[in-house]
mmCIF file of C-alpha atoms in Angstrom:
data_model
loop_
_atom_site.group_PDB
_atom_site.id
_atom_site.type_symbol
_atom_site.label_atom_id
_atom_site.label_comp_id
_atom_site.label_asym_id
_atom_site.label_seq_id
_atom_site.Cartn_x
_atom_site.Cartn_y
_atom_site.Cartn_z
ATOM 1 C CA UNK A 286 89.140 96.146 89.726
ATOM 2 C CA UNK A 287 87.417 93.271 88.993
ATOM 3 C CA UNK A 288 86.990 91.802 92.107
ATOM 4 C CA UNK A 289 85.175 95.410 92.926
ATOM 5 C CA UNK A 290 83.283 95.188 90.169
ATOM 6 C CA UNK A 291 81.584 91.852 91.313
ATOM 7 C CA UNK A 292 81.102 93.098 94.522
ATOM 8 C CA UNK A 293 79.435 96.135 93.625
ATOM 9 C CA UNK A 294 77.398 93.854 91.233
ATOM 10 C CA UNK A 295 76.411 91.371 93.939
ATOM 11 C CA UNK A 296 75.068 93.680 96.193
ATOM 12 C CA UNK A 297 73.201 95.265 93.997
ATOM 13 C CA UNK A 298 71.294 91.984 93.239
ATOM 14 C CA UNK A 299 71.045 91.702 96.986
ATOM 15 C CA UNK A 300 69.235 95.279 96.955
ATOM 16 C CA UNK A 301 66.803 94.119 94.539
ATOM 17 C CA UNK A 302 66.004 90.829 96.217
ATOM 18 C CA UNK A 303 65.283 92.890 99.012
ATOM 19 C CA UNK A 304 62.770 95.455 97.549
ATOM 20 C CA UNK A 305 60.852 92.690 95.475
ATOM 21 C CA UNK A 306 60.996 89.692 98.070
ATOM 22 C CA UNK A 307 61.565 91.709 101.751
ATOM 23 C CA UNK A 308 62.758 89.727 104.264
ATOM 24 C CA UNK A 309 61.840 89.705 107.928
ATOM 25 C CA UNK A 310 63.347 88.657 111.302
ATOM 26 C CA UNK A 311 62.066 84.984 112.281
ATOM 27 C CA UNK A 312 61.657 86.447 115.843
ATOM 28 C CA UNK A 313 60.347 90.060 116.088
ATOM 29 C CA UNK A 314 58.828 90.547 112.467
ATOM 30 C CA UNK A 315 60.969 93.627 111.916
ATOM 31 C CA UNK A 316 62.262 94.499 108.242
ATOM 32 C CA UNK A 317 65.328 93.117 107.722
ATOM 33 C CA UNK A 318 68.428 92.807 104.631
ATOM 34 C CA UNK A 319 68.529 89.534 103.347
ATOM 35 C CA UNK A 320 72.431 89.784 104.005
ATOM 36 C CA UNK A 321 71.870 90.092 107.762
ATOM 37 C CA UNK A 322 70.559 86.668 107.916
ATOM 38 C CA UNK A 323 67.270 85.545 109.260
ATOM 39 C CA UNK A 324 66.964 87.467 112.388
ATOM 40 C CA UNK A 325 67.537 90.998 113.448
ATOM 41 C CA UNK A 326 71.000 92.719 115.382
ATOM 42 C CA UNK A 327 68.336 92.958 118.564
ATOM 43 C CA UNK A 328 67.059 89.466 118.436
ATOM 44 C CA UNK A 329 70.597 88.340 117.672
ATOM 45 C CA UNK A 330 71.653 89.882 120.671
ATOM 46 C CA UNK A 331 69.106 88.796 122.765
ATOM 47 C CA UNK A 332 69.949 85.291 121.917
ATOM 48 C CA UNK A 333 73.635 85.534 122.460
ATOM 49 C CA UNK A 334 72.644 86.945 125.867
ATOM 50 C CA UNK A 335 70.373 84.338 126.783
ATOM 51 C CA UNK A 336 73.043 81.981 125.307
ATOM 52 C CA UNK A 337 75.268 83.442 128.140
ATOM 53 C CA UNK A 338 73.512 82.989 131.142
ATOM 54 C CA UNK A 339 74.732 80.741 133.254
ATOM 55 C CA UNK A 340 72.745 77.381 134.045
ATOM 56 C CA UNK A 341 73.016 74.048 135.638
ATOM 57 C CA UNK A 342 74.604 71.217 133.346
ATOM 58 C CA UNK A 343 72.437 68.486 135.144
ATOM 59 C CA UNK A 344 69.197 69.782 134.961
ATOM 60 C CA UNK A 345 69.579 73.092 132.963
ATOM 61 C CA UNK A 346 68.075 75.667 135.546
ATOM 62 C CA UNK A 347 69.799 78.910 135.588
ATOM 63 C CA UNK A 348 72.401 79.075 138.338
ATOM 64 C CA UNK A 349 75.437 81.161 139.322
ATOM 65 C CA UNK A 350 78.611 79.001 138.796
ATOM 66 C CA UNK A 351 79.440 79.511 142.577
ATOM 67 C CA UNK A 352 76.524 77.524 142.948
ATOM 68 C CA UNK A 353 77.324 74.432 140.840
ATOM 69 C CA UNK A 354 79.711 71.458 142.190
ATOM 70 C CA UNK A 355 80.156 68.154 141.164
ATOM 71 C CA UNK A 356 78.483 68.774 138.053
ATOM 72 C CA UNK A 357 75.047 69.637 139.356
ATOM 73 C CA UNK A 358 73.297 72.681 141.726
ATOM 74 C CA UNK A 359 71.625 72.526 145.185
ATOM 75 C CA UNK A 360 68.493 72.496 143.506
ATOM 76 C CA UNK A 361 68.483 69.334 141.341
ATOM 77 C CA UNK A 362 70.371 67.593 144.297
ATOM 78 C CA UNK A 363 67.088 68.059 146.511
ATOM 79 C CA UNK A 364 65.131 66.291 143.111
ATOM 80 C CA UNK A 365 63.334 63.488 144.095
ATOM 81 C CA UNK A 366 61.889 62.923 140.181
ATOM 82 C CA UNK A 367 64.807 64.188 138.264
ATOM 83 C CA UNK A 368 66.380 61.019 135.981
ATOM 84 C CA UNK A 369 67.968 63.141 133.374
ATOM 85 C CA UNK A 370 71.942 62.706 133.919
ATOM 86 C CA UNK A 371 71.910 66.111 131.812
ATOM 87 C CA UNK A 372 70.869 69.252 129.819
ATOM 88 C CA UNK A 373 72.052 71.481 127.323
ATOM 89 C CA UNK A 374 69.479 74.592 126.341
ATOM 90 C CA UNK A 375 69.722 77.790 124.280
ATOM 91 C CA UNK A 376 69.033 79.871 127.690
ATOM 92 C CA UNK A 377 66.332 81.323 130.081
ATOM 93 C CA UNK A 378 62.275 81.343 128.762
ATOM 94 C CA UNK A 379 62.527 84.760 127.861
ATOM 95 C CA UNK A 380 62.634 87.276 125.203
ATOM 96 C CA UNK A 381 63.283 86.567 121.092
ATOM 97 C CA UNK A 382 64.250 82.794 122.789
ATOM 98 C CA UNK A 383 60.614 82.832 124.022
ATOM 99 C CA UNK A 384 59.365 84.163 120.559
ATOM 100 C CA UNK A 385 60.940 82.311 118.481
ATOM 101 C CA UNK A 386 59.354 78.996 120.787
ATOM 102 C CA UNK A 387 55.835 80.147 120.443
ATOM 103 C CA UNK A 388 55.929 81.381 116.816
ATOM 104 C CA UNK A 389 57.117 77.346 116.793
ATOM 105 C CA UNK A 390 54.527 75.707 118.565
ATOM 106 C CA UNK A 391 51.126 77.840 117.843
ATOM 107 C CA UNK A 392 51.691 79.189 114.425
ATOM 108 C CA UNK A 393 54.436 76.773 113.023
ATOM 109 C CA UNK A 394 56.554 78.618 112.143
ATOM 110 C CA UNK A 395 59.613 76.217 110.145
ATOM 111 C CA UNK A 396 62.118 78.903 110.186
ATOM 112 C CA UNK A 397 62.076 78.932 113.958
ATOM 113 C CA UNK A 398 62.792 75.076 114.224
ATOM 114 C CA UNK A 399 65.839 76.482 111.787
ATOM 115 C CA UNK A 400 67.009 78.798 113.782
ATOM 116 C CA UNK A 401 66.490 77.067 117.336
ATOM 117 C CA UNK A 402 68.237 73.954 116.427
ATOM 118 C CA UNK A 403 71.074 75.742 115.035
ATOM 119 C CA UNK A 404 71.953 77.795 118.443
ATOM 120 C CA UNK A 405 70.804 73.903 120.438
ATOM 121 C CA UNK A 406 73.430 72.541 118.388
ATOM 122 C CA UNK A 407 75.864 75.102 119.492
ATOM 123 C CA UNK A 408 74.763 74.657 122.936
ATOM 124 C CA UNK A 409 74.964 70.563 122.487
ATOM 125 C CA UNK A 410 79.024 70.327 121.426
ATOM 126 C CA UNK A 411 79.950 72.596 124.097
ATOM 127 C CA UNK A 412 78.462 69.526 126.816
ATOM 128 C CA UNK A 413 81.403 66.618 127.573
ATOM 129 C CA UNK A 414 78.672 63.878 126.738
ATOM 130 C CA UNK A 415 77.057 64.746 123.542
ATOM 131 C CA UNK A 416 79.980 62.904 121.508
ATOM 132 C CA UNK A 417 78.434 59.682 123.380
ATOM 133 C CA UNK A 418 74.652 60.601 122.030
ATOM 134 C CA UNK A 419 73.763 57.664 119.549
ATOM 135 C CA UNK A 420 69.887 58.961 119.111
ATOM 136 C CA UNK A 421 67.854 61.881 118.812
ATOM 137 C CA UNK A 422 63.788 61.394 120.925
ATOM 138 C CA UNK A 423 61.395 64.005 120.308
ATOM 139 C CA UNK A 424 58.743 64.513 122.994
ATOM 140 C CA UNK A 425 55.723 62.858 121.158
ATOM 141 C CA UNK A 426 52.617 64.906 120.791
ATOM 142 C CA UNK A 427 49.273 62.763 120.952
ATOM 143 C CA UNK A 428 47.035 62.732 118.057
ATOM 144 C CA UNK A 429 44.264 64.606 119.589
ATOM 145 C CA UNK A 430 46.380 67.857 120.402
ATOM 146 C CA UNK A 431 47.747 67.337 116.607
ATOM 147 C CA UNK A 432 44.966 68.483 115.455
ATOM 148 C CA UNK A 433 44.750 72.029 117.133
ATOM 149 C CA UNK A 434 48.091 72.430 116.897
ATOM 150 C CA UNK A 435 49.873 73.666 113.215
ATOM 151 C CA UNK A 436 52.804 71.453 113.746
ATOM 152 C CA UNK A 437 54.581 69.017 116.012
ATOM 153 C CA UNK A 438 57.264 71.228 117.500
ATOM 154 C CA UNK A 439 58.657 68.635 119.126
ATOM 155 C CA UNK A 440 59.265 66.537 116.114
ATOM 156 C CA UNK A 441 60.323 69.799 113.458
ATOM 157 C CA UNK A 442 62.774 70.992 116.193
ATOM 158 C CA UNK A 443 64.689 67.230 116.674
ATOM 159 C CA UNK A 444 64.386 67.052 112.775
ATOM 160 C CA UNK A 445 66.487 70.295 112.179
ATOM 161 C CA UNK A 446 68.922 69.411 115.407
ATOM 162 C CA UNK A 447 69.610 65.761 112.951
ATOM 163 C CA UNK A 448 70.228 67.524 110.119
ATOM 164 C CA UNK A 449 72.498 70.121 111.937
ATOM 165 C CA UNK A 450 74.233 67.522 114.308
ATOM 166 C CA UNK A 451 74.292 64.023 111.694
ATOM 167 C CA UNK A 452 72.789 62.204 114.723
ATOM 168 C CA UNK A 453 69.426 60.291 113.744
ATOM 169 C CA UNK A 454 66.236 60.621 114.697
ATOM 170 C CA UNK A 455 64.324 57.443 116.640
ATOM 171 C CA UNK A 456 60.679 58.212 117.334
ATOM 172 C CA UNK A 457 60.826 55.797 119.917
ATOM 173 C CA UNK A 458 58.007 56.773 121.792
ATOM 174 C CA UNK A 459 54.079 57.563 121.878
ATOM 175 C CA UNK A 460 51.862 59.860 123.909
ATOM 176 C CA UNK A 461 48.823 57.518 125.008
ATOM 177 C CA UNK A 462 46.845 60.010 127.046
ATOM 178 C CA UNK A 463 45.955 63.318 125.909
ATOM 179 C CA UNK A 464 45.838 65.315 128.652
ATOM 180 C CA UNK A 465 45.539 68.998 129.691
ATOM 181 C CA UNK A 466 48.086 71.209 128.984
ATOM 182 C CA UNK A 467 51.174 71.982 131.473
ATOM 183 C CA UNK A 468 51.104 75.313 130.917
ATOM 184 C CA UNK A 469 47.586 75.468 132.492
ATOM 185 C CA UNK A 470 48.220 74.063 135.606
ATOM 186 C CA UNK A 471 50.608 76.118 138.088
ATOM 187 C CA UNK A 472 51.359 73.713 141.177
ATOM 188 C CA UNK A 473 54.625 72.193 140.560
ATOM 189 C CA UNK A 474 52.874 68.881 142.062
ATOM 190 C CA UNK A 475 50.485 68.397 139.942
ATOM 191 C CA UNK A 476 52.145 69.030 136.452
ATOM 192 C CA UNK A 477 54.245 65.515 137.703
ATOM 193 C CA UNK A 478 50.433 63.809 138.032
ATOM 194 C CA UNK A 479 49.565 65.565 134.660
ATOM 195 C CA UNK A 480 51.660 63.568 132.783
ATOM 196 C CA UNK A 481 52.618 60.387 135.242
ATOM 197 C CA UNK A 482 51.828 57.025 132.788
ATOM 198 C CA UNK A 483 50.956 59.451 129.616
ATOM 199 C CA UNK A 484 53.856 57.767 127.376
ATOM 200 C CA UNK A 485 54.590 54.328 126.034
ATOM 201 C CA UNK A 486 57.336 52.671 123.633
ATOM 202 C CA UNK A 487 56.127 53.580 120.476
ATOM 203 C CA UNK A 488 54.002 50.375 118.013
ATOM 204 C CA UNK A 489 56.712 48.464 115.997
ATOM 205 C CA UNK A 490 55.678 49.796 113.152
ATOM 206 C CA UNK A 491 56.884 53.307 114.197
ATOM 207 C CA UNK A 492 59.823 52.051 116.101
ATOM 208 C CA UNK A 493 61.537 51.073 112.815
ATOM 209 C CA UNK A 494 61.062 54.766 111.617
ATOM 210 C CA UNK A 495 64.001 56.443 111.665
ATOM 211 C CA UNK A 496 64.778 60.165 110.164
ATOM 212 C CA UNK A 497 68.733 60.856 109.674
ATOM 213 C CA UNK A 498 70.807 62.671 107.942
ATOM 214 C CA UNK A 499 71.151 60.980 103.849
ATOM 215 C CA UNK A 500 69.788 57.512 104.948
ATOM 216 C CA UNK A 501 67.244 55.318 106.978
ATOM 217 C CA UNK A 502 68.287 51.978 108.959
ATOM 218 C CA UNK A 503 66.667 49.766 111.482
ATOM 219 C CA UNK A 504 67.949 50.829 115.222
ATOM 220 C CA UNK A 505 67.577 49.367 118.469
ATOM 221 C CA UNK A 506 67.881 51.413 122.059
ATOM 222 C CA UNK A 507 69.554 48.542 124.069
ATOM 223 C CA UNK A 508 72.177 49.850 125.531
ATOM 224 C CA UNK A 509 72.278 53.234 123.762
ATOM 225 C CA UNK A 510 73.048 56.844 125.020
ATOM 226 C CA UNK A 511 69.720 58.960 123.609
ATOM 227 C CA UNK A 512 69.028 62.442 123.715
ATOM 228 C CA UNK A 513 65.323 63.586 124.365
ATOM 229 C CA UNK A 514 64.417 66.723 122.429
ATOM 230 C CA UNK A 515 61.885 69.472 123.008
ATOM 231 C CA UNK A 516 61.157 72.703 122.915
ATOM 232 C CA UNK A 517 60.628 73.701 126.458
ATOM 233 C CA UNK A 518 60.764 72.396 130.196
ATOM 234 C CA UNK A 519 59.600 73.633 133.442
ATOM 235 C CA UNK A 520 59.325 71.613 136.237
ATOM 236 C CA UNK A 521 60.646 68.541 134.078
ATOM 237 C CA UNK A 522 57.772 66.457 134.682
ATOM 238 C CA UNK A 523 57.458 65.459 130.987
ATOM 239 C CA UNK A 524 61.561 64.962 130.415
ATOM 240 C CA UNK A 525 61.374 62.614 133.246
ATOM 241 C CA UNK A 526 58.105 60.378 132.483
ATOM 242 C CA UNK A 527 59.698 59.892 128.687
ATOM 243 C CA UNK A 528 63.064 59.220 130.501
ATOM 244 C CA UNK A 529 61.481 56.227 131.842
ATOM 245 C CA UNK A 530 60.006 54.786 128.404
ATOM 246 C CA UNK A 531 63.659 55.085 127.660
ATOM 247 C CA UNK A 532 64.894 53.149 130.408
ATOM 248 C CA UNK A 533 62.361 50.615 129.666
ATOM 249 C CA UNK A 534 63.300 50.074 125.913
ATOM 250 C CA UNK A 535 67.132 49.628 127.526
ATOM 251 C CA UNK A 536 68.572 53.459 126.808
ATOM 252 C CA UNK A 537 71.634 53.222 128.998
ATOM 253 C CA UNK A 538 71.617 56.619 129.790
ATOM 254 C CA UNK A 539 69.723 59.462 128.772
ATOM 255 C CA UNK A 540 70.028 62.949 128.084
ATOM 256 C CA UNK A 541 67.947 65.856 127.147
ATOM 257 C CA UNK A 542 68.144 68.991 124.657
ATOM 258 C CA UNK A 543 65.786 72.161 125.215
ATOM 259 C CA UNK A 544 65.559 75.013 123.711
ATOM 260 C CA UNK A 545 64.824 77.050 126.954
ATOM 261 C CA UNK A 546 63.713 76.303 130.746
ATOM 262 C CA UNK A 547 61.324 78.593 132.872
ATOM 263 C CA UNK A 548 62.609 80.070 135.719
ATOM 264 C CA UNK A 549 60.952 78.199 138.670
ATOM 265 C CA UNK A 550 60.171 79.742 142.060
ATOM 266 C CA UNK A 551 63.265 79.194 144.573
ATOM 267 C CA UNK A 552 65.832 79.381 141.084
ATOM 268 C CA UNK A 553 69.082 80.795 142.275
ATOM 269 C CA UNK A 554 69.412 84.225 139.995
ATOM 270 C CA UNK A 555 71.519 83.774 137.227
ATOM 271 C CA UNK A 556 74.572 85.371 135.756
ATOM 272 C CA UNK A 557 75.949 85.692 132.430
ATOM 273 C CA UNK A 558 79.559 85.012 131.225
ATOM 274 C CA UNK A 559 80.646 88.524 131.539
ATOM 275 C CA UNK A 560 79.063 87.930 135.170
ATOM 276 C CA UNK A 561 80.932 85.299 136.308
ATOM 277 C CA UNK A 562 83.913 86.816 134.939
ATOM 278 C CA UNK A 563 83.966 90.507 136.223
ATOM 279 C CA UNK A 564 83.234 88.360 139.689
ATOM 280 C CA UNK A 565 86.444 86.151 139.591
ATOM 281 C CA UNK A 566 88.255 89.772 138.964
ATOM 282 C CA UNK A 567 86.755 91.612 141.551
#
C-alpha cells in the first residue's frame, strides 16, 4: 500500500515538474516527460539505429561485415595518409546523430556533449583496445575560430567522454594555423593540404594541463596509447595531421573517438546488425 502510495506520489511531482519546468529533446526540440530522459522515443531510435550500422574498426567508414578482414576494409587498405590504428564512432553523419553534432558545434549546446559522449563511451568498451587507452586528445580549435564559435566542441565532447570513461584528459596539442573550414572545401585532396602542418605539441605551460576525473597530475606521452577525440571526420585529414604531433611527442600508438563519419564517395553501403544477421540466415 505504501509502496503505491509513494509511487503515485512521485509521479505526481514528476507531472508538476513537467508543467512548470517542460523539458525538451536535446536533438529534435520536441516536448518531452522529464521521465523519458533527455531525448525523444524517435531520436532514441534513430541513434540506436545509427549505433547499428555496421562500420570499419580501422578507420570507422561504414562497411558491410563481408567486407572487413583482418581488422580493416578495402578502402582504408588503399589509404596512403591513414595513421590511425583505429576508430570507434556513434554511427553514420546522419539524422538526430547529425543534430545533436551541430546543435554542439554552432550553438553549444552542453547537453549534446552529454549525450554524445555517453553513446561514444558505449561505442569505446565495445573496441578490444580501449582498455590500453592511457589519454584522452581533443582536436584543438585555434584561437581565431574560438571566437565565432560558442564553444570548443572538441574540447566539451573529450571532457564529458573523461568523466564518463575515468580516462584523463591531455591537451597535448595546439592548432597554429587558422585555416578555412573543411566543410567548405569538397575535393578530398585538398582538405589533406587544408590542414597539412596546421598543429604543433602544445607550449609547456598547457602540456602540464590535465582535466580527469577527481584529480590533476603531471603526464607525459612517451610511450603512451592516446585516444584523439572529436566530433566529426570525413576524409580524416585532420585525425591524421594530429596523429603525427602524437607520434612526435612519443604516443606509441594512437587511436581515435568520433562521434560520426560522413559517408565518402566510393563507401561500400552499409548494413545494420539486424542486416548482417538476417544475411548469415538467409
Amino acid at each position: 500500500m505504501w509502496t503505491r502510495a509513494l509511487r503515485a506520489a512521485g509521479i505526481a511531482c514528476q507531472t508538476a515538474d513537467d508543467l512548470v519546468m517542460p523539458q525538451t529533446c536535446a536533438a529534435c526540440g520536441a516536448w518531452i516527460a522529464g521521465a523519458d530522459g533527455e531525448l525523444c522515443r524517435d531520436c532514441r531510435t534513430e541513434l540506436a539505429t545509427a549505433g547499428a550500422v555496421s562500420c570499419c574498426p580501422s578507420c570507422g567508414r561504414n562497411a558491410q561485415s563481408i567486407t572487413i578482414r583482418d581488422g580493416d576494409c578495402r578502402a582504408c587498405r588503399g589509404e596512403r595518409f591513414w595513421n590511425v590504428a583505429g576508430v570507434a564512432r556513434i554511427g553514420p553523419y546522419g539524422g538526430a546523430l547529425r543534430t545533436l553534432i551541430v546543435g554542439l558545434k554552432y550553438a553549444g549546446r552542453e547537453r549534446a556533449a552529454t549525450i554524445l559522449a555517453r553513446h561514444l563511451a558505449a561505442s569505446l568498451r565495445q573496441t578490444s583496445w580501449f582498455s590500453d587507452v592511457q589519454w584522452l586528445v581533443p582536436v584543438p580549435m585555434h584561437v581565431v575560430r574560438r571566437m565565432f564559435r560558442p564553444c570548443n566542441h572538441a574540447l566539451l565532447l573529450a571532457e564529458e567522454l573523461s568523466r564518463c570513461t575515468g580516462r584523463p584528459m591531455a591537451r597535448a596539442v595546439r592548432r597554429i594555423r587558422n585555416t578555412p573550414s573543411q566543410t567548405v572545401i569538397s575535393v578530398r585532396s585538398r582538405r589533406f593540404e587544408n590542414v597539412k602542418d596546421c598543429f604543433a605539441p602544445a607550449p609547456r605551460s598547457l602540456l602540464r594541463r590535465v582535466v580527469a576525473p577527481r584529480a590533476s597530475r603531471d603526464w607525459d606521452l612517451s610511450g603512451a596509447t592516446v585516444c584523439i577525440v572529436d566530433n566529426l571526420a570525413a576524409t580524416g585529414a585532420t585525425l591524421c595531421e594530429v596523429s603525427k604531433v602524437l607520434r612526435r611527442l612519443g604516443a606509441r600508438r594512437v587511436y581515435a573517438a568520433i562521434a560520426a563519419r560522413s559517408s565518402l564517395g566510393g563507401d561500400v553501403a552499409a548494413t545494420t546488425a539486424s542486416d548482417a544477421d538476417a544475411a548469415e540466415l538467409s
